Amino acid sequence: IADLVEEKYEVIITHSNGPQVGMIQTAMTEYSRLDEERTVAPMSICGAMSQGYIGYHLQQCIKYALNRRNMNIPVAAVATQMIVERNDPAFKNPTKPIGPFYTEEAAKAMENERGYVMKEDAGRGWRRVVASPMPRRIVELDPIRRLWDSTVVISCGGGGIPVVENQDGSLEGVAAVIDKDFAAELLAEQVGADILLILTEVEKVAINFNKPDQKDLDTLNLAEAARHCRDGQFAPGSMLPKVEAAMKFVRANPQKKAIITSLSKAVEALDGKTGTVIRFE
């Protein structure tokens, strides 16, 4: 990230919180069992805790990396609320993985004992899943825009703290975890970013992933990406939302592009040397 700043890119960072928010929720639930006077922390509160926790680490590390380059640029994490629709169908069909991985046996036990919804996650094990409504509006968008001119901003962490808007204009937290890829796409649109850069564990998007005929993709246009999505080439909760978010960004901004690559290849991808570039056509 510091390399990108040194290359004169203006950077806003979003991040996941799937493992952390799940662990926070589990810890708070266990604490409430030990002390009957304590209530279970709502998912929205756990999401806020995860933003502070992860934002703190990112602030420290990125600022240290910038200082080592003699770049006196501030880094700030903004606790970000994200408005979702109260009647979003996602609340009836939980799909968002959170927390650690479990064996199938342990997952079934948690379903029975705690009432969690547990699903297998892309061949990596079983995880708890919660509702993942679509993000509609970033509450703190104005201060994020103001900071971006001079600061490396960390915002919309974990997709943002999910809230709904009441008739009197007040905000109320809801039990959900918003997909960080769609939150990043919305943020990129609303601040007018030139590039949506999605960083993950792989250097390029692939079809037939982990199969003998796996094919890494250098580029994707909207039609190709949509076809691969229909064919089930991308795992839900893993690569699928990344590709869908990239498609949404270029659909809204036909002259711009999205890139999916690994963190270690971020600079090379922006230089056009690697990664998968998603364009309108």
mmCIF file of C-alpha atoms in Angstrom:
data_model
loop_
_atom_site.group_PDB
_atom_site.id
_atom_site.type_symbol
_atom_site.label_atom_id
_atom_site.label_comp_id
_atom_site.label_asym_id
_atom_site.label_seq_id
_atom_site.Cartn_x
_atom_site.Cartn_y
_atom_site.Cartn_z
ATOM 1 C CA ILE A 1 0.000 0.000 0.000
ATOM 2 C CA ALA A 2 2.847 2.359 0.830
ATOM 3 C CA ASP A 3 4.340 1.547 -2.569
ATOM 4 C CA LEU A 4 1.111 2.728 -4.193
ATOM 5 C CA VAL A 5 1.166 5.973 -2.228
ATOM 6 C CA GLU A 6 4.793 6.488 -3.224
ATOM 7 C CA GLU A 7 3.710 6.060 -6.845
ATOM 8 C CA LYS A 8 1.354 9.050 -6.261
ATOM 9 C CA TYR A 9 -1.869 7.063 -6.184
ATOM 10 C CA GLU A 10 -4.577 8.491 -3.936
ATOM 11 C CA VAL A 11 -5.673 5.528 -1.855
ATOM 12 C CA ILE A 12 -8.815 4.620 0.056
ATOM 13 C CA ILE A 13 -8.630 1.209 1.705
ATOM 14 C CA THR A 14 -11.455 -1.134 2.598
ATOM 15 C CA HIS A 15 -10.990 -4.484 4.271
ATOM 16 C CA SER A 16 -12.713 -7.701 5.193
ATOM 17 C CA ASN A 17 -13.687 -8.652 8.733
ATOM 18 C CA GLY A 18 -15.101 -12.155 8.243
ATOM 19 C CA PRO A 19 -12.798 -14.036 10.644
ATOM 20 C CA GLN A 20 -12.600 -11.213 13.200
ATOM 21 C CA VAL A 21 -16.295 -10.316 13.453
ATOM 22 C CA GLY A 22 -17.122 -13.990 13.899
ATOM 23 C CA MET A 23 -14.565 -14.392 16.675
ATOM 24 C CA ILE A 24 -15.778 -11.212 18.397
ATOM 25 C CA GLN A 25 -19.382 -12.420 18.224
ATOM 26 C CA THR A 26 -18.399 -15.842 19.607
ATOM 27 C CA ALA A 27 -16.393 -14.283 22.437
ATOM 28 C CA MET A 28 -19.207 -11.911 23.400
ATOM 29 C CA THR A 29 -21.736 -14.747 23.296
ATOM 30 C CA GLU A 30 -19.604 -16.901 25.590
ATOM 31 C CA TYR A 31 -19.110 -13.961 27.948
ATOM 32 C CA SER A 32 -22.882 -13.488 28.210
ATOM 33 C CA ARG A 33 -23.213 -17.140 29.200
ATOM 34 C CA LEU A 34 -20.696 -16.725 32.002
ATOM 35 C CA ASP A 35 -22.428 -13.621 33.345
ATOM 36 C CA GLU A 36 -26.217 -13.561 33.125
ATOM 37 C CA GLU A 37 -26.255 -9.780 33.538
ATOM 38 C CA ARG A 38 -24.448 -9.387 30.204
ATOM 39 C CA THR A 39 -26.389 -9.419 26.950
ATOM 40 C CA VAL A 40 -25.113 -10.835 23.680
ATOM 41 C CA ALA A 41 -23.538 -8.060 21.580
ATOM 42 C CA PRO A 42 -25.509 -7.400 18.359
ATOM 43 C CA MET A 43 -23.770 -8.169 15.064
ATOM 44 C CA SER A 44 -23.673 -4.444 14.227
ATOM 45 C CA ILE A 45 -21.721 -3.751 17.433
ATOM 46 C CA CYS A 46 -19.359 -6.632 16.660
ATOM 47 C CA GLY A 47 -18.847 -5.129 13.201
ATOM 48 C CA ALA A 48 -17.986 -1.768 14.747
ATOM 49 C CA MET A 49 -15.512 -3.461 17.097
ATOM 50 C CA SER A 50 -13.865 -5.195 14.144
ATOM 51 C CA GLN A 51 -13.504 -1.881 12.283
ATOM 52 C CA GLY A 52 -11.625 -0.360 15.209
ATOM 53 C CA TYR A 53 -9.521 -3.474 15.744
ATOM 54 C CA ILE A 54 -8.455 -3.905 12.110
ATOM 55 C CA GLY A 55 -8.287 -0.172 11.378
ATOM 56 C CA TYR A 56 -5.891 0.265 14.307
ATOM 57 C CA HIS A 57 -3.492 -2.337 12.910
ATOM 58 C CA LEU A 58 -3.693 -0.927 9.378
ATOM 59 C CA GLN A 59 -3.084 2.633 10.610
ATOM 60 C CA GLN A 60 0.004 1.569 12.533
ATOM 61 C CA CYS A 61 1.543 -0.557 9.819
ATOM 62 C CA ILE A 62 0.851 1.716 6.845
ATOM 63 C CA LYS A 63 2.015 4.817 8.712
ATOM 64 C CA TYR A 64 5.224 3.006 9.700
ATOM 65 C CA ALA A 65 5.822 1.971 6.084
ATOM 66 C CA LEU A 66 5.250 5.554 4.884
ATOM 67 C CA ASN A 67 7.564 6.977 7.542
ATOM 68 C CA ARG A 68 10.327 4.611 6.430
ATOM 69 C CA ARG A 69 9.996 6.214 2.996
ATOM 70 C CA ASN A 70 10.176 9.699 4.562
ATOM 71 C CA MET A 71 6.593 10.341 3.485
ATOM 72 C CA ASN A 72 4.780 12.411 6.089
ATOM 73 C CA ILE A 73 1.262 11.439 5.011
ATOM 74 C CA PRO A 74 -1.453 10.858 7.636
ATOM 75 C CA VAL A 75 -3.385 7.587 7.836
ATOM 76 C CA ALA A 76 -6.861 7.539 9.387
ATOM 77 C CA ALA A 77 -9.498 4.861 9.937
ATOM 78 C CA VAL A 78 -13.099 6.083 9.819
ATOM 79 C CA ALA A 79 -15.819 4.148 11.634
ATOM 80 C CA THR A 80 -18.229 3.789 8.724
ATOM 81 C CA GLN A 81 -21.942 3.019 8.807
ATOM 82 C CA MET A 82 -23.600 1.555 5.722
ATOM 83 C CA ILE A 83 -27.323 1.916 5.147
ATOM 84 C CA VAL A 84 -29.104 -1.220 3.939
ATOM 85 C CA GLU A 85 -32.763 -1.819 3.163
ATOM 86 C CA ARG A 86 -34.837 -3.270 5.971
ATOM 87 C CA ASN A 87 -36.657 -5.600 3.537
ATOM 88 C CA ASP A 88 -33.550 -6.796 1.684
ATOM 89 C CA PRO A 89 -34.160 -10.475 0.705
ATOM 90 C CA ALA A 90 -30.714 -11.383 2.059
ATOM 91 C CA PHE A 91 -32.158 -11.408 5.570
ATOM 92 C CA LYS A 92 -34.169 -14.497 4.604
ATOM 93 C CA ASN A 93 -31.195 -16.309 3.041
ATOM 94 C CA PRO A 94 -27.920 -15.964 5.026
ATOM 95 C CA THR A 95 -24.860 -16.468 2.804
ATOM 96 C CA LYS A 96 -21.971 -14.405 4.226
ATOM 97 C CA PRO A 97 -19.228 -16.520 5.884
ATOM 98 C CA ILE A 98 -17.840 -15.202 9.174
ATOM 99 C CA GLY A 99 -15.536 -16.575 11.825
ATOM 100 C CA PRO A 100 -13.138 -19.537 11.776
ATOM 101 C CA PHE A 101 -13.379 -22.748 9.779
ATOM 102 C CA TYR A 102 -14.837 -25.908 11.337
ATOM 103 C CA THR A 103 -15.099 -29.572 10.454
ATOM 104 C CA GLU A 104 -18.514 -30.714 9.251
ATOM 105 C CA GLU A 105 -19.100 -32.508 12.556
ATOM 106 C CA ALA A 106 -18.296 -29.402 14.617
ATOM 107 C CA ALA A 107 -20.427 -27.257 12.299
ATOM 108 C CA LYS A 108 -23.460 -29.512 12.728
ATOM 109 C CA ALA A 109 -23.014 -29.381 16.496
ATOM 110 C CA MET A 110 -22.996 -25.567 16.414
ATOM 111 C CA GLU A 111 -26.183 -25.569 14.334
ATOM 112 C CA ASN A 112 -27.885 -27.727 16.943
ATOM 113 C CA GLU A 113 -26.497 -26.005 20.035
ATOM 114 C CA ARG A 114 -26.513 -22.336 18.984
ATOM 115 C CA GLY A 115 -28.969 -22.160 16.104
ATOM 116 C CA TYR A 116 -26.303 -20.890 13.697
ATOM 117 C CA VAL A 117 -26.578 -21.401 9.950
ATOM 118 C CA MET A 118 -23.404 -23.226 8.849
ATOM 119 C CA LYS A 119 -22.282 -23.798 5.255
ATOM 120 C CA GLU A 120 -19.280 -25.304 3.495
ATOM 121 C CA ASP A 121 -16.942 -22.564 2.175
ATOM 122 C CA ALA A 122 -15.222 -23.268 -1.161
ATOM 123 C CA GLY A 123 -13.637 -26.543 -0.050
ATOM 124 C CA ARG A 124 -11.870 -24.910 2.896
ATOM 125 C CA GLY A 125 -14.164 -26.084 5.695
ATOM 126 C CA TRP A 126 -17.452 -25.074 7.310
ATOM 127 C CA ARG A 127 -18.225 -21.563 8.564
ATOM 128 C CA ARG A 128 -21.110 -19.686 10.095
ATOM 129 C CA VAL A 129 -23.069 -17.587 7.584
ATOM 130 C CA VAL A 130 -25.166 -14.486 8.252
ATOM 131 C CA ALA A 131 -27.291 -12.159 6.120
ATOM 132 C CA SER A 132 -25.394 -10.071 3.558
ATOM 133 C CA PRO A 133 -27.670 -7.260 2.339
ATOM 134 C CA MET A 134 -26.579 -4.949 -0.463
ATOM 135 C CA PRO A 135 -25.008 -1.653 0.649
ATOM 136 C CA ARG A 136 -27.096 1.363 -0.396
ATOM 137 C CA ARG A 137 -25.564 4.493 1.119
ATOM 138 C CA ILE A 138 -22.368 5.372 3.014
ATOM 139 C CA VAL A 139 -23.299 7.519 6.003
ATOM 140 C CA GLU A 140 -19.820 9.037 6.464
ATOM 141 C CA LEU A 141 -19.195 9.663 2.747
ATOM 142 C CA ASP A 142 -18.662 13.428 3.146
ATOM 143 C CA PRO A 143 -15.830 13.234 5.715
ATOM 144 C CA ILE A 144 -14.253 10.391 3.738
ATOM 145 C CA ARG A 145 -14.190 12.600 0.628
ATOM 146 C CA ARG A 146 -12.686 15.501 2.567
ATOM 147 C CA LEU A 147 -9.959 13.347 4.091
ATOM 148 C CA TRP A 148 -9.038 11.689 0.798
ATOM 149 C CA ASP A 149 -7.292 14.805 -0.544
ATOM 150 C CA SER A 150 -4.536 14.580 2.061
ATOM 151 C CA THR A 151 -4.858 11.269 3.885
ATOM 152 C CA VAL A 152 -4.708 7.518 3.325
ATOM 153 C CA VAL A 153 -8.245 6.689 4.415
ATOM 154 C CA ILE A 154 -9.386 3.339 5.807
ATOM 155 C CA SER A 155 -13.168 3.132 5.573
ATOM 156 C CA CYS A 156 -16.149 0.822 5.044
ATOM 157 C CA GLY A 157 -14.270 -1.856 6.970
ATOM 158 C CA GLY A 158 -15.950 -5.240 6.767
ATOM 159 C CA GLY A 159 -18.438 -3.716 4.341
ATOM 160 C CA GLY A 160 -19.455 -1.043 6.839
ATOM 161 C CA ILE A 161 -21.531 -1.254 10.016
ATOM 162 C CA PRO A 162 -24.970 -2.348 8.731
ATOM 163 C CA VAL A 163 -27.755 0.071 9.703
ATOM 164 C CA VAL A 164 -31.288 0.842 8.562
ATOM 165 C CA GLU A 165 -32.850 4.284 8.519
ATOM 166 C CA ASN A 166 -35.965 4.839 10.598
ATOM 167 C CA GLN A 167 -38.809 7.164 9.634
ATOM 168 C CA ASP A 168 -37.569 9.832 12.049
ATOM 169 C CA GLY A 169 -34.122 9.798 10.374
ATOM 170 C CA SER A 170 -32.371 7.878 13.158
ATOM 171 C CA LEU A 171 -30.154 4.914 12.352
ATOM 172 C CA GLU A 172 -30.476 1.428 13.822
ATOM 173 C CA GLY A 173 -27.962 -1.413 13.626
ATOM 174 C CA VAL A 174 -29.083 -4.725 12.123
ATOM 175 C CA ALA A 175 -27.788 -8.312 12.300
ATOM 176 C CA ALA A 176 -25.759 -8.676 9.112
ATOM 177 C CA VAL A 177 -22.313 -8.478 7.559
ATOM 178 C CA ILE A 178 -22.141 -6.550 4.304
ATOM 179 C CA ASP A 179 -19.920 -7.935 1.563
ATOM 180 C CA LYS A 180 -16.770 -5.796 1.523
ATOM 181 C CA ASP A 181 -16.395 -6.116 -2.267
ATOM 182 C CA PHE A 182 -19.777 -4.519 -2.923
ATOM 183 C CA ALA A 183 -19.057 -1.901 -0.261
ATOM 184 C CA ALA A 184 -15.727 -1.121 -1.937
ATOM 185 C CA GLU A 185 -17.498 -0.828 -5.296
ATOM 186 C CA LEU A 186 -20.063 1.594 -3.894
ATOM 187 C CA LEU A 187 -17.295 3.632 -2.254
ATOM 188 C CA ALA A 188 -15.268 3.708 -5.484
ATOM 189 C CA GLU A 189 -18.306 4.940 -7.410
ATOM 190 C CA GLN A 190 -19.261 7.603 -4.900
ATOM 191 C CA VAL A 191 -15.802 9.122 -4.463
ATOM 192 C CA GLY A 192 -15.144 9.021 -8.227
ATOM 193 C CA ALA A 193 -12.171 6.645 -8.079
ATOM 194 C CA ASP A 194 -10.469 5.854 -11.383
ATOM 195 C CA ILE A 195 -9.769 2.208 -10.526
ATOM 196 C CA LEU A 196 -11.401 -0.367 -8.277
ATOM 197 C CA LEU A 197 -8.528 -2.598 -7.151
ATOM 198 C CA ILE A 198 -9.640 -5.787 -5.388
ATOM 199 C CA LEU A 199 -6.798 -7.588 -3.613
ATOM 200 C CA THR A 200 -7.145 -11.253 -2.723
ATOM 201 C CA GLU A 201 -5.044 -14.415 -2.379
ATOM 202 C CA VAL A 202 -4.582 -15.154 -6.081
ATOM 203 C CA GLU A 203 -2.732 -13.226 -8.763
ATOM 204 C CA LYS A 204 -5.469 -13.630 -11.379
ATOM 205 C CA VAL A 205 -9.074 -14.696 -11.705
ATOM 206 C CA ALA A 206 -9.306 -18.224 -13.069
ATOM 207 C CA ILE A 207 -11.880 -20.492 -14.624
ATOM 208 C CA ASN A 208 -11.882 -24.198 -13.744
ATOM 209 C CA PHE A 209 -10.141 -23.151 -10.522
ATOM 210 C CA ASN A 210 -8.033 -25.875 -8.850
ATOM 211 C CA LYS A 211 -8.668 -28.269 -11.725
ATOM 212 C CA PRO A 212 -6.122 -29.704 -14.176
ATOM 213 C CA ASP A 213 -7.424 -27.388 -16.910
ATOM 214 C CA GLN A 214 -7.382 -24.215 -14.784
ATOM 215 C CA LYS A 215 -6.997 -21.105 -16.930
ATOM 216 C CA ASP A 216 -5.877 -17.773 -15.513
ATOM 217 C CA LEU A 217 -7.510 -14.764 -17.136
ATOM 218 C CA ASP A 218 -5.668 -11.572 -18.099
ATOM 219 C CA THR A 219 -8.799 -9.656 -19.080
ATOM 220 C CA LEU A 220 -12.573 -9.947 -18.838
ATOM 221 C CA ASN A 221 -15.268 -7.854 -20.442
ATOM 222 C CA LEU A 222 -18.789 -7.645 -19.049
ATOM 223 C CA ALA A 223 -20.211 -10.284 -21.382
ATOM 224 C CA GLU A 224 -17.439 -12.785 -20.623
ATOM 225 C CA ALA A 225 -17.640 -12.167 -16.889
ATOM 226 C CA ALA A 226 -21.430 -12.584 -16.892
ATOM 227 C CA ARG A 227 -21.144 -15.870 -18.792
ATOM 228 C CA HIS A 228 -18.608 -17.287 -16.340
ATOM 229 C CA CYS A 229 -20.834 -16.227 -13.431
ATOM 230 C CA ARG A 230 -23.820 -18.007 -14.995
ATOM 231 C CA ASP A 231 -21.692 -21.112 -15.549
ATOM 232 C CA GLY A 232 -20.807 -21.266 -11.855
ATOM 233 C CA GLN A 233 -17.093 -20.689 -12.406
ATOM 234 C CA PHE A 234 -16.713 -18.484 -9.334
ATOM 235 C CA ALA A 235 -17.448 -19.630 -5.782
ATOM 236 C CA PRO A 236 -20.105 -17.708 -3.824
ATOM 237 C CA GLY A 237 -18.577 -15.955 -0.811
ATOM 238 C CA SER A 238 -15.158 -16.120 -2.484
ATOM 239 C CA MET A 239 -14.399 -15.000 -6.066
ATOM 240 C CA LEU A 240 -18.012 -14.481 -7.219
ATOM 241 C CA PRO A 241 -18.685 -11.243 -5.280
ATOM 242 C CA LYS A 242 -15.318 -9.855 -6.387
ATOM 243 C CA VAL A 243 -16.146 -10.385 -10.055
ATOM 244 C CA GLU A 244 -19.702 -9.101 -9.571
ATOM 245 C CA ALA A 245 -18.428 -5.976 -7.803
ATOM 246 C CA ALA A 246 -15.919 -5.375 -10.597
ATOM 247 C CA MET A 247 -18.697 -5.763 -13.173
ATOM 248 C CA LYS A 248 -20.912 -3.316 -11.298
ATOM 249 C CA PHE A 249 -18.131 -0.720 -11.211
ATOM 250 C CA VAL A 250 -17.331 -0.826 -14.924
ATOM 251 C CA ARG A 251 -21.030 -1.003 -15.827
ATOM 252 C CA ALA A 252 -21.521 2.281 -13.981
ATOM 253 C CA ASN A 253 -18.239 3.699 -15.339
ATOM 254 C CA PRO A 254 -17.702 2.345 -18.890
ATOM 255 C CA GLN A 255 -14.471 4.306 -19.369
ATOM 256 C CA LYS A 256 -12.892 2.981 -16.166
ATOM 257 C CA LYS A 257 -11.588 -0.427 -15.114
ATOM 258 C CA ALA A 258 -11.453 -2.806 -12.190
ATOM 259 C CA ILE A 259 -8.512 -5.055 -11.373
ATOM 260 C CA ILE A 260 -8.429 -8.253 -9.322
ATOM 261 C CA THR A 261 -5.042 -9.497 -8.132
ATOM 262 C CA SER A 262 -3.031 -10.372 -5.017
ATOM 263 C CA LEU A 263 -1.732 -7.842 -2.496
ATOM 264 C CA SER A 264 1.883 -8.619 -3.367
ATOM 265 C CA LYS A 265 1.189 -7.889 -7.049
ATOM 266 C CA ALA A 266 -0.791 -4.668 -6.555
ATOM 267 C CA VAL A 267 1.831 -2.310 -7.997
ATOM 268 C CA GLU A 268 2.574 -4.593 -10.958
ATOM 269 C CA ALA A 269 -1.144 -4.945 -11.670
ATOM 270 C CA LEU A 270 -1.640 -1.178 -11.748
ATOM 271 C CA ASP A 271 1.338 -1.018 -14.135
ATOM 272 C CA GLY A 272 -0.482 -3.453 -16.444
ATOM 273 C CA LYS A 273 1.927 -6.340 -15.878
ATOM 274 C CA THR A 274 -0.363 -8.831 -14.138
ATOM 275 C CA GLY A 275 -3.757 -9.300 -12.526
ATOM 276 C CA THR A 276 -7.136 -9.659 -14.213
ATOM 277 C CA VAL A 277 -8.477 -6.435 -15.718
ATOM 278 C CA ILE A 278 -12.261 -6.113 -16.028
ATOM 279 C CA ARG A 279 -13.470 -3.610 -18.633
ATOM 280 C CA PHE A 280 -16.828 -2.677 -20.081
ATOM 281 C CA GLU A 281 -16.026 -4.291 -23.456
#
